[in-house]
Coordinates of C-alpha atoms in Angstrom, one line a residue:
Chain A
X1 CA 77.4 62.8 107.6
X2 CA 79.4 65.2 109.3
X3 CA 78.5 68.5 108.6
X4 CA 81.4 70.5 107.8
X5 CA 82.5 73.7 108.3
X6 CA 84.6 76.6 106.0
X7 CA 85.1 80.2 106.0
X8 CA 87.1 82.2 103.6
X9 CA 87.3 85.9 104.3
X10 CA 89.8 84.6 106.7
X11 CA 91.4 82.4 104.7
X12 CA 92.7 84.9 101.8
X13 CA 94.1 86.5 104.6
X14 CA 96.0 83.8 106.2
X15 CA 97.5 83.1 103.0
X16 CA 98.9 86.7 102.8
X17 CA 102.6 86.5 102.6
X18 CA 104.5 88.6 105.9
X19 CA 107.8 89.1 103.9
X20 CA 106.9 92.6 102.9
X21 CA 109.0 95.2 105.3
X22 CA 109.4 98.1 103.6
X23 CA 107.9 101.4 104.9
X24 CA 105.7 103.3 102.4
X25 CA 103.2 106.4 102.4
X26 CA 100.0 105.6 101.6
X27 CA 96.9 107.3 101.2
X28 CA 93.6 106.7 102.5
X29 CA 91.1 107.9 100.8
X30 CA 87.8 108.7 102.6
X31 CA 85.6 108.0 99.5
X32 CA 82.3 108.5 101.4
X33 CA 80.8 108.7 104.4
X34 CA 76.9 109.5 106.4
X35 CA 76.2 112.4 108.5
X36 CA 72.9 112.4 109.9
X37 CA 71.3 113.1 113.1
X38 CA 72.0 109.4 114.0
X39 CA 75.7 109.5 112.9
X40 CA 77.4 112.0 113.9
X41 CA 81.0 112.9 113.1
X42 CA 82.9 111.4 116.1
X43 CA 86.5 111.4 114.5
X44 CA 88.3 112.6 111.8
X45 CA 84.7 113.9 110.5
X46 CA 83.6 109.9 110.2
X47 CA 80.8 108.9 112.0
X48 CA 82.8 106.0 114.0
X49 CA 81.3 104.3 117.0
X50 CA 81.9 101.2 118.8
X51 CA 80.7 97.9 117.9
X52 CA 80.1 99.0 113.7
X53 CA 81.4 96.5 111.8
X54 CA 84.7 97.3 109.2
X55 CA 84.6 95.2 106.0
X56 CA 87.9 95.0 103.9
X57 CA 89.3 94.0 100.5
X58 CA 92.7 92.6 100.6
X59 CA 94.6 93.5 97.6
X60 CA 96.5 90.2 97.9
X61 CA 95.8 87.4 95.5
X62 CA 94.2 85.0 97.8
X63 CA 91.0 87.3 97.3
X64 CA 90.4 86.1 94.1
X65 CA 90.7 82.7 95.2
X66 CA 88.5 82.3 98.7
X67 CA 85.5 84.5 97.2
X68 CA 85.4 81.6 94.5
X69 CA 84.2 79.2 97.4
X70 CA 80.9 80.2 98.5
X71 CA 77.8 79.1 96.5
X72 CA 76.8 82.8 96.3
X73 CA 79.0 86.1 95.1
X74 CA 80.0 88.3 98.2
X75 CA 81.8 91.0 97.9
X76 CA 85.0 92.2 100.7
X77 CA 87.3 89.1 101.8
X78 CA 87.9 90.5 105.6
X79 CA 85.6 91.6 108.8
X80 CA 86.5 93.1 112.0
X81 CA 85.2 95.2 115.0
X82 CA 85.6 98.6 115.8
X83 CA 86.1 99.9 119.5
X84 CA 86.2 103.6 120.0
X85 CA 88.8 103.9 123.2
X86 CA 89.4 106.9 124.7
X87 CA 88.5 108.8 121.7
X88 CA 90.5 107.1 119.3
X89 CA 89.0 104.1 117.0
X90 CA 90.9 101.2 117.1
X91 CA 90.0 97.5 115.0
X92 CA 90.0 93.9 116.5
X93 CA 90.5 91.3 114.2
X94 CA 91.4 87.8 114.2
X95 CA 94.3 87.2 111.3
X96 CA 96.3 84.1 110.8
X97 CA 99.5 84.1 108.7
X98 CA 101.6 81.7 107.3
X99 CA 105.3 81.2 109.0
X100 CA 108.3 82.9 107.6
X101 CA 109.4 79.2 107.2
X102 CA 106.6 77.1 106.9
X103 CA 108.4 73.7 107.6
X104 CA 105.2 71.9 107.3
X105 CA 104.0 70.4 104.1
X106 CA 100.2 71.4 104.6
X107 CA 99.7 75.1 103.8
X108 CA 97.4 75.7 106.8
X109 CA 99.8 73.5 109.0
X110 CA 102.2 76.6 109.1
X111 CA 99.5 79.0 109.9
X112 CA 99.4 80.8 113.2
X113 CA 97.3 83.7 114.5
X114 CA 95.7 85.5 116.6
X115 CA 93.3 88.6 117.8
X116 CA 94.9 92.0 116.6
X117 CA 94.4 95.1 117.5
X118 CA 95.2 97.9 115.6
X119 CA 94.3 102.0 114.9
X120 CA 91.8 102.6 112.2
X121 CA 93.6 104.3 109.7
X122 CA 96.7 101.7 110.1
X123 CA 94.1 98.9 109.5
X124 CA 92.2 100.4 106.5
X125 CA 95.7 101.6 104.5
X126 CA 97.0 98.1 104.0
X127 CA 93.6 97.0 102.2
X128 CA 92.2 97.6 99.3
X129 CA 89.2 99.2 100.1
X130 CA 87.0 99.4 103.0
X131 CA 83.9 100.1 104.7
X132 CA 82.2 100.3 107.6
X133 CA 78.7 99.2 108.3
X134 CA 76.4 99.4 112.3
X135 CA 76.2 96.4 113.5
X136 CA 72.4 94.9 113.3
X137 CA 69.8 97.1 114.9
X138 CA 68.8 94.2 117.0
X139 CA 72.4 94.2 118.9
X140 CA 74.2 96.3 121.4
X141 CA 77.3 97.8 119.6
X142 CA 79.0 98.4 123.0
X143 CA 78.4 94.5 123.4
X144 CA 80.1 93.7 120.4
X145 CA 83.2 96.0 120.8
X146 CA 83.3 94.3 124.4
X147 CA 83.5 90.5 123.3
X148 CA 86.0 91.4 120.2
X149 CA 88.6 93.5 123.3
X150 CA 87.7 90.2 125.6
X151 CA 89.1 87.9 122.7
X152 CA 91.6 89.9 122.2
X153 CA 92.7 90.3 126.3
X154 CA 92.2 86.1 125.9
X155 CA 95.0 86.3 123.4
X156 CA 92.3 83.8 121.4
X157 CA 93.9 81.7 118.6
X158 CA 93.0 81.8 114.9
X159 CA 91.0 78.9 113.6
X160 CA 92.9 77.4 110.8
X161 CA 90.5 74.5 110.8
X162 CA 87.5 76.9 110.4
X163 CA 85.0 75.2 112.9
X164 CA 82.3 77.2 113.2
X165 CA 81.1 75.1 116.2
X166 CA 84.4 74.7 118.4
X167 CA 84.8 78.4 119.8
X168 CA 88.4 78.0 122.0
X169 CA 89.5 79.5 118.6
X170 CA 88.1 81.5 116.3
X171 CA 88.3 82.5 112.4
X172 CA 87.1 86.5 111.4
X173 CA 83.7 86.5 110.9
X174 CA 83.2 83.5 113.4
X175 CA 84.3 86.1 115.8
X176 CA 82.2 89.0 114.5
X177 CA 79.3 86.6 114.2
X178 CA 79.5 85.5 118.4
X179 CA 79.9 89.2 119.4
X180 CA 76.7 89.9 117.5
X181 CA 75.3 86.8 119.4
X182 CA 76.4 88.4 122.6
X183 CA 75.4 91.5 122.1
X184 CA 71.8 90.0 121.4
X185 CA 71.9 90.4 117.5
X186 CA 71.1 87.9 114.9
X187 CA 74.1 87.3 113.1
X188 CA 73.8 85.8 108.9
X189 CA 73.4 82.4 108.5
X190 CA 76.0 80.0 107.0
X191 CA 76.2 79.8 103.2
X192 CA 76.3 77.2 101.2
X193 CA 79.9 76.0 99.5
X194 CA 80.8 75.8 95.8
X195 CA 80.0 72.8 94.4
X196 CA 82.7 73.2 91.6
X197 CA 84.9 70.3 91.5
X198 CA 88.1 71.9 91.1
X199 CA 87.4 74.1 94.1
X200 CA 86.6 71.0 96.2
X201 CA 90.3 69.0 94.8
X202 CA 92.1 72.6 96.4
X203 CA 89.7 72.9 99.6
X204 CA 90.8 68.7 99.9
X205 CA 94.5 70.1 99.8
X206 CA 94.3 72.4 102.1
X207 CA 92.7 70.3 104.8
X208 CA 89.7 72.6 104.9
X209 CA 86.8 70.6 103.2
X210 CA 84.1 72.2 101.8
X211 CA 80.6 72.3 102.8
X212 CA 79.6 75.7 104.4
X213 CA 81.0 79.2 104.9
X214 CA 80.6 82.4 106.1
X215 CA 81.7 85.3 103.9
X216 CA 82.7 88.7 105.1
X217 CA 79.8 90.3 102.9
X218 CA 77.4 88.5 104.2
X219 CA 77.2 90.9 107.3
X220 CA 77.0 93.9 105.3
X221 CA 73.5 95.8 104.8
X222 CA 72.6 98.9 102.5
X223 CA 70.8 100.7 105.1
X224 CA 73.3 99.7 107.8
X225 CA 76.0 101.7 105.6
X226 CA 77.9 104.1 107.6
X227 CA 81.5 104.9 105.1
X228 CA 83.8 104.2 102.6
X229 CA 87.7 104.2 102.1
X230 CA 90.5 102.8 100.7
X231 CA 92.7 103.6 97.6
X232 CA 89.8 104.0 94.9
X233 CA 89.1 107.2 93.7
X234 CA 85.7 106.9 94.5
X235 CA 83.1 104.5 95.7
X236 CA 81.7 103.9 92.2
X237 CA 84.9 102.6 90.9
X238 CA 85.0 100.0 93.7
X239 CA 81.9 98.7 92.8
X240 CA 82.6 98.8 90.0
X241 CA 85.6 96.5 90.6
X242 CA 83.5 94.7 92.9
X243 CA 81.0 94.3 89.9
X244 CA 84.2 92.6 88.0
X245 CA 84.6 90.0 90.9
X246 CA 81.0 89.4 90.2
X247 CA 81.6 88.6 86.7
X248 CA 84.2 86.5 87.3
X249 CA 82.1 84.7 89.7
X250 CA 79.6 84.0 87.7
X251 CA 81.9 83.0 84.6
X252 CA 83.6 80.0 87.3
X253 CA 80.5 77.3 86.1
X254 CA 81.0 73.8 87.1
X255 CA 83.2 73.0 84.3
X256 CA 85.8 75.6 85.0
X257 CA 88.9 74.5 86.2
X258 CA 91.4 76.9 88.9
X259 CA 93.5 77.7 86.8
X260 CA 91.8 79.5 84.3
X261 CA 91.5 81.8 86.6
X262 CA 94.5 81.3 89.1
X263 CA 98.4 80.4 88.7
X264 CA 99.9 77.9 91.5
X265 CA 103.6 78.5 91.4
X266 CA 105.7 75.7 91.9
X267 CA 107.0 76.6 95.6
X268 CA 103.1 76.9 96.4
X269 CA 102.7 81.1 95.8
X270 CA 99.1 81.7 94.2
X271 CA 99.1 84.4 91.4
X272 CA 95.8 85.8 89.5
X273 CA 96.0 85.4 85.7
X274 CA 96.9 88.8 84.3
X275 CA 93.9 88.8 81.9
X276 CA 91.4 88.4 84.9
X277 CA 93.3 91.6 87.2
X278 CA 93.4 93.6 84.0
X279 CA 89.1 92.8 83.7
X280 CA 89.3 94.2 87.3
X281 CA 91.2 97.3 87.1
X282 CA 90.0 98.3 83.4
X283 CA 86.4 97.7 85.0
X284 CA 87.0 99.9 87.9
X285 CA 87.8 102.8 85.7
X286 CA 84.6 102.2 83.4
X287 CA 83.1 105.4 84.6
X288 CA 86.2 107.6 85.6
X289 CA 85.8 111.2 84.3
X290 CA 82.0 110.5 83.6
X291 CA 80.0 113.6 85.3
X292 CA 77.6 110.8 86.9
X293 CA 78.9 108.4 88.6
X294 CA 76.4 105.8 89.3
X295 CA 75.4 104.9 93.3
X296 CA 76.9 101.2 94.6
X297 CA 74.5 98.8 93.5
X298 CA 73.3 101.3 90.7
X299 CA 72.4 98.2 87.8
X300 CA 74.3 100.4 85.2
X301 CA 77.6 99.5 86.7
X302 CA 76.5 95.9 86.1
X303 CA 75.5 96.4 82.8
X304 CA 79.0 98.1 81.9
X305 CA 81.2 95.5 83.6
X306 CA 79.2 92.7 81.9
X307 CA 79.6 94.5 78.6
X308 CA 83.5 94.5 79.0
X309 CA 83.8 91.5 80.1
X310 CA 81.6 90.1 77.0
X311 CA 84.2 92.1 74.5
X312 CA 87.5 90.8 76.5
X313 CA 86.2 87.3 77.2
X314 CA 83.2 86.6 74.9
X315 CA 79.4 86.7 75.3
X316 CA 78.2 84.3 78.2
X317 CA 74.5 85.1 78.2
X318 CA 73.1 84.5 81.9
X319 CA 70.5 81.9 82.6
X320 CA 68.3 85.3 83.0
X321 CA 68.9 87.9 81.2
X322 CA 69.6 91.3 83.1
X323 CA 66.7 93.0 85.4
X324 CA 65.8 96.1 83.3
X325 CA 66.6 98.9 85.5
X326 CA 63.1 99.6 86.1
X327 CA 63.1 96.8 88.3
X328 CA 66.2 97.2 89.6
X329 CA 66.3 101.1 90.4
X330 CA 64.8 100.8 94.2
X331 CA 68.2 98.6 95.2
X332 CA 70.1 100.9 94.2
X333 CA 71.7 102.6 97.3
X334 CA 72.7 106.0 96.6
X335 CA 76.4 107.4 97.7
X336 CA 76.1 109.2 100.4
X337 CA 78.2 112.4 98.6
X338 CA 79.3 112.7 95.3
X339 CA 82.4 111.5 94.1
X340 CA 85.7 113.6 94.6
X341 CA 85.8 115.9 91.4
X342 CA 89.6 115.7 91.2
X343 CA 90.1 112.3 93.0
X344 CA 94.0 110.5 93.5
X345 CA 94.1 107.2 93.5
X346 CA 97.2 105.6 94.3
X347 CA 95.7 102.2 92.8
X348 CA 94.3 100.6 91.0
Chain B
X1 CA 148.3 101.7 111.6
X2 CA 144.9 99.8 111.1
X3 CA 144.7 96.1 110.4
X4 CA 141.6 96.0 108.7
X5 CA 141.1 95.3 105.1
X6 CA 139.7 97.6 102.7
X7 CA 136.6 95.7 101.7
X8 CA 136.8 95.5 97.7
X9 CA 133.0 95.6 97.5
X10 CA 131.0 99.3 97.7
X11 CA 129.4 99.5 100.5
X12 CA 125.8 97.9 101.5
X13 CA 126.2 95.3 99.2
X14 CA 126.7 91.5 99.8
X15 CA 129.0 89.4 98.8
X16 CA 128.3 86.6 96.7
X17 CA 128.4 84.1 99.7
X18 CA 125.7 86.1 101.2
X19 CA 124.0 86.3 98.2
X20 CA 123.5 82.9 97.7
X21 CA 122.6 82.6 101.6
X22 CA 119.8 85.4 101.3
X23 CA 118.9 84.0 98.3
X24 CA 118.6 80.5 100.3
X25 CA 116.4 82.3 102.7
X26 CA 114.1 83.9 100.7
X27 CA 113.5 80.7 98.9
X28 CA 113.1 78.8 101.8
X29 CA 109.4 80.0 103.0
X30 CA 107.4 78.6 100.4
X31 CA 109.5 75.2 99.5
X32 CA 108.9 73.1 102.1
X33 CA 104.7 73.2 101.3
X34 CA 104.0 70.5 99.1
X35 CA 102.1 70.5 95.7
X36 CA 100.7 67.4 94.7
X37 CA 100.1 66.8 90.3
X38 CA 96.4 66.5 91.0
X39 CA 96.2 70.1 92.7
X40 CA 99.1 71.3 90.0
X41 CA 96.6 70.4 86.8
X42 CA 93.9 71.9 88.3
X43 CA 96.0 75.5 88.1
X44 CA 97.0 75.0 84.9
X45 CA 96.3 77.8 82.2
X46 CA 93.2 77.1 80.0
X47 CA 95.0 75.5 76.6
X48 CA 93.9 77.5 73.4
X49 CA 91.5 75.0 72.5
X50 CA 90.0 74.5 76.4
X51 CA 86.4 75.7 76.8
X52 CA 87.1 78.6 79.5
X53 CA 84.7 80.8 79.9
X54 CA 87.9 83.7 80.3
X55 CA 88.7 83.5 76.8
X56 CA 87.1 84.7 73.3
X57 CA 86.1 81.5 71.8
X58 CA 84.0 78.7 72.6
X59 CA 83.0 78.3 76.3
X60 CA 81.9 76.1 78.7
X61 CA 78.2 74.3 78.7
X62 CA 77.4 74.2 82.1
X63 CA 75.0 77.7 83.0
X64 CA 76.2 80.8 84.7
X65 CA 77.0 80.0 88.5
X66 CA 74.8 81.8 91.0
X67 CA 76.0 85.4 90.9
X68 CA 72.4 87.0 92.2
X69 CA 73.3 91.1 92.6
X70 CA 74.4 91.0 96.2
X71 CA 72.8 94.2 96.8
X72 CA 68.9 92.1 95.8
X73 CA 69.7 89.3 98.9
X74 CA 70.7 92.3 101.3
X75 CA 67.0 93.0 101.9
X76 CA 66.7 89.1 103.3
X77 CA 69.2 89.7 105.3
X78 CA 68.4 90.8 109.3
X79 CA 65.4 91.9 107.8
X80 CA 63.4 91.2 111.0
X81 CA 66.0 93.5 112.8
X82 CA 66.7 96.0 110.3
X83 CA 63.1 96.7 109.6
X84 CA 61.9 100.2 109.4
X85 CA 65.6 101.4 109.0
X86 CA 65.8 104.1 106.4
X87 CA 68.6 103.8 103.2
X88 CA 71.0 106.7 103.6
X89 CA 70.4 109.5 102.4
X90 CA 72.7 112.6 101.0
X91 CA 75.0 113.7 103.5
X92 CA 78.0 115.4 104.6
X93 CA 79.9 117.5 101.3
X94 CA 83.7 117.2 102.4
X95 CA 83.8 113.1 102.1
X96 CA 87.1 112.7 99.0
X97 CA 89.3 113.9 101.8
X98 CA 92.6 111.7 102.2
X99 CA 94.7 110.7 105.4
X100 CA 98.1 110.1 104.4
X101 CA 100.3 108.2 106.9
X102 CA 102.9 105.7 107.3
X103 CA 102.0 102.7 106.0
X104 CA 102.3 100.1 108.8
X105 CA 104.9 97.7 108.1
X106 CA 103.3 94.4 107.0
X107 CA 103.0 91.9 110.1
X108 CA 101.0 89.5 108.6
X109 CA 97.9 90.7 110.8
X110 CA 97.0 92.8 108.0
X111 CA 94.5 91.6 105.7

């Protein structure tokens, strides 16, 4: 059998429509970030170095439809490298879009792309949320920025086929997963695809079968945390929002079908069903105004996003029942500061 | 004496011939991607009396996909090279500040 190959933190951004042209302030929130004698603030008061690792959320649709595919729940849809040039931080990324008039019949057919490279702040204030991990301990971050600006000097293609094993082009985190390679690191493994059916008919469709991928999250690690942005007012309500995605995840058994959680509009436009976005956004206010706010990975912000879910959807007791949070306490990764006391969001 | 016309319409707006062409335009991107029944039904909203696990009611049978706390498989995860790497710890106290900025306009390189 052939083994075959898909990744989809790319893929939610491929899909991404490029029709949006309007000019618009945004705000980027710097939600967190880690100062210590090993991170010092190198711009902007961040601690930003070459060869860390940015992980992003797309606010587009598509996320809710690639981070269905893997066999496990990752959270972030997007990965990319950071290169500090001349003092200033700049982000390679490899990004396919679909054509302002895809004349192909085959979604991915009409996709093209390529290695970006754009300035920090630019990158992050499109997304969702971001943030930015060191790369593994075991690599040379100067390495890593190096092959991402190489790729990007190549003018490298983007992978619409998603072969992890045919490098002449290359798909986000197969890029971010060489340069760790090359820099000497040990980069995550493959995961796993979803065996649900209904995800298998779409992957079919799209010409990308299913069988393995290689999720954005997968290269993130809680002591390899370094900061957070993006347009939450703080790093507990992503989670917490992150925590929804979870649910929602977990919720998508082998008898669900797309479309309970996903709309496919006629001319081929992919919309997430209101009642699932509203789950997301009511969740990611769960703790807004509370004097705590609980640390990413804190199991009380699992506990309250399950409980909302259970009131707007309906129990749906887990095959386990939740760690008690005496077992659960030492994964908890603390914020590195305390959430904003007066904090802006723009969204959600 | 000028020869032009007086254009009836206010200005900046289009006439209903170029209406109908931007209108043609816009619709254009998406219509030439074909959607094939099977892949149709499978987007199709859960019916009242479907067994979605999205809606108050009776669910699904099959048990909860695998949706282990991502922040439990991290410690699997480069262990061998993260090892001896400390969580971190309380830091900096000005963190919640904001860069505003020109949002880039949307090239399709952004995520």
């Amino acid at each position: 059998m052939i083994p075959l190959r898909f990744a989809l933190p790319c893929a939610a951004l491929l899909l991404a429509s490029g029709c949006i042209t309007q000019t618009r302030m945004v705000t980027v929130n710097v939600l967190d970030k880690r100062i210590d004698a090993d991170h010092p603030a190198t711009y902007n008061g961040l601690p930003l170095r070459s060869g860390q690792l940015v992980l992003t959320e797309s606010p587009d649709a598509t996320s809710y439809a690639f981070f269905l595919i893997p066999e496990h729940y990752y959270p972030f849809t997007h990965i990319a490298v950071l290169s500090i040039e001349d003092g200033e931080p700049w982000v390679y990324d490899v990004t396919g879009e679909v054509a302002s008039i895809p004349l192909k019949k085959r979604l991915l057919d009409n996709v093209r792309g390529t290695v970006f490279r754009r300035k920090f702040f630019e990158y992050v204030s499109v997304n969702l949320y971001a943030e930015v991990y060191d790369p593994p301990r075991d690599a040379k971050p100067e390495a890593i920025a190096a092959f991402a600006r190489r790729k990007y000097d190549q003018h490298i293609k983007f992978d619409t086929h998603f072969d992890s094993k045919d490098h002449s082009s290359l798909y986000c985190s197969e890029m971010v997963s060489l340069a760790i390679q090359h820099a000497g690191g040990t980069p995550p493994a493959l995961e796993r695809s979803n065996a649900n059916a209904s995800i298998t008919k779409a992957m079919a469709w799209l010409g990308v079968p299913a069988g393995e991928a290689l999720p954005a999250g997968a290269f993130m690690a809680p002591e390899r945390y370094v900061a957070a942005l993006g347009q939450f007012p703080n790093r507990t309500s992503a989670w917490a929002y992150f925590e929804a995605k979870r649910e929602v995840f977990r919720r998508f058994t082998t008898d669900q079908r797309l479309g309970y959680v996903l709309e496919l509009r006629g001319s081929g436009e992919l919309k997430v069903r209101p009642h699932i976005t509203d789950f997301a956004w009511d969740a990611a206010k769960l703790f807004e105004g509370q004097p705590e706010q609980p640390p990413a990975g804190d199991p009380r912000i699992a506990q309250a996003v399950r409980a909302l879910a259970d009131k707007r959807f309906g129990p749906f007791p887990d095959a386990a029942p939740l760690a008690p949070a005496a077992d659960t306490a030492p994964r908890a990764i603390p914020n590195a500061t305390p959430p904003a006391a007066d904090p802006a969001p723009s969204q959600p | 004496m000028s020869t032009s016309r007086p254009s009836p319409r206010p200005a900046g707006t289009m006439s209903p011939h170029l209406r109908f062409c931007a209108a043609l335009l816009l619709a254009q991107p998406l219509a030439c991607v074909h959607v094939p029944d099977s892949i149709k039904q499978e987007f199709r909203a859960a019916e009242p009396d479907e067994r979605s696990n999205y809606q108050p009611g009776y669910h699904g049978t099959a048990p909860a996909a695998d949706a282990s706390d991502p922040w439990s498989r991290y410690g699997s995860i480069g262990a061998s090279a993260d090892a001896g790497v400390e969580a971190p710890g309380p830091s900096s106290p000005d963190a919640g500040a904001a860069v505003v900025m020109p949002a880039p306009q949307e090239d399709g390189g952004t995520p």
